[in-house]
Amino acid sequence: MATNLDVDTQLIEQLMRLGGFKSKREAVDAAVAEALAWRRQLKSCEFLGTIDFRPAPLPVSGSGPSLPA
């Protein structure tokens, strides 16, 4: 999808230099992918401490399904 963006030239040049990118498109694609990864990590942090990983207690003898002999 072709899109025209008005991006700060100095930022793009700095990103290309530091990231070793050969084209503006390569630099922008990498920056967008990195921003998405960062946002996904932030979103997943919302769940820290909310999931109970303790195993459920085993059923008491006679109360669970019986196994065939």
XYZ file of C-alpha atoms in Angstrom:
69
model
C 0.000 0.000 0.000
C 1.552 3.259 -1.079
C 1.292 6.026 1.499
C 2.836 9.465 1.646
C 4.038 10.598 5.053
C 5.566 13.858 6.154
C 8.318 12.469 8.389
C 11.123 14.450 10.003
C 14.068 13.977 7.619
C 16.629 14.223 10.409
C 14.905 11.429 12.344
C 14.841 9.162 9.300
C 18.501 9.869 8.506
C 19.505 9.202 12.101
C 17.508 5.956 12.142
C 19.077 4.853 8.861
C 22.559 5.594 10.178
C 22.108 3.950 13.592
C 20.109 0.996 12.294
C 22.229 0.381 9.236
C 19.211 0.655 6.935
C 19.829 1.194 3.237
C 16.526 2.863 2.406
C 13.977 5.109 4.056
C 11.312 2.476 3.530
C 13.408 -0.175 5.276
C 13.966 2.199 8.204
C 10.286 3.133 8.503
C 9.140 -0.506 8.232
C 11.571 -1.515 10.985
C 10.519 1.406 13.184
C 6.831 0.563 12.808
C 7.475 -3.129 13.557
C 9.523 -2.200 16.625
C 6.832 0.199 17.861
C 4.185 -2.513 17.469
C 6.314 -5.040 19.363
C 6.840 -2.505 22.156
C 3.106 -1.754 22.395
C 2.284 -5.480 22.502
C 4.753 -5.938 25.350
C 3.208 -3.037 27.249
C -0.263 -4.494 26.696
C 0.819 -7.920 27.966
C 2.213 -6.308 31.138
C -1.372 -5.506 32.118
C -1.801 -9.217 32.888
C 1.233 -9.518 35.174
C 0.148 -10.841 38.533
C -3.415 -11.558 37.410
C -3.037 -15.208 36.357
C -3.119 -17.915 39.026
C -0.670 -20.637 38.010
C -1.238 -22.829 41.059
C -2.489 -26.288 40.095
C -6.112 -27.112 40.846
C -6.606 -29.596 43.684
C -6.956 -33.221 42.657
C -10.461 -34.688 42.991
C -11.198 -36.640 46.154
C -11.387 -40.411 45.653
C -14.818 -41.464 44.415
C -15.890 -37.994 43.300
C -14.268 -37.936 39.857
C -14.859 -39.934 36.710
C -14.019 -43.597 36.978
C -11.402 -45.138 34.723
C -12.069 -48.393 32.852
C -10.403 -51.448 34.372
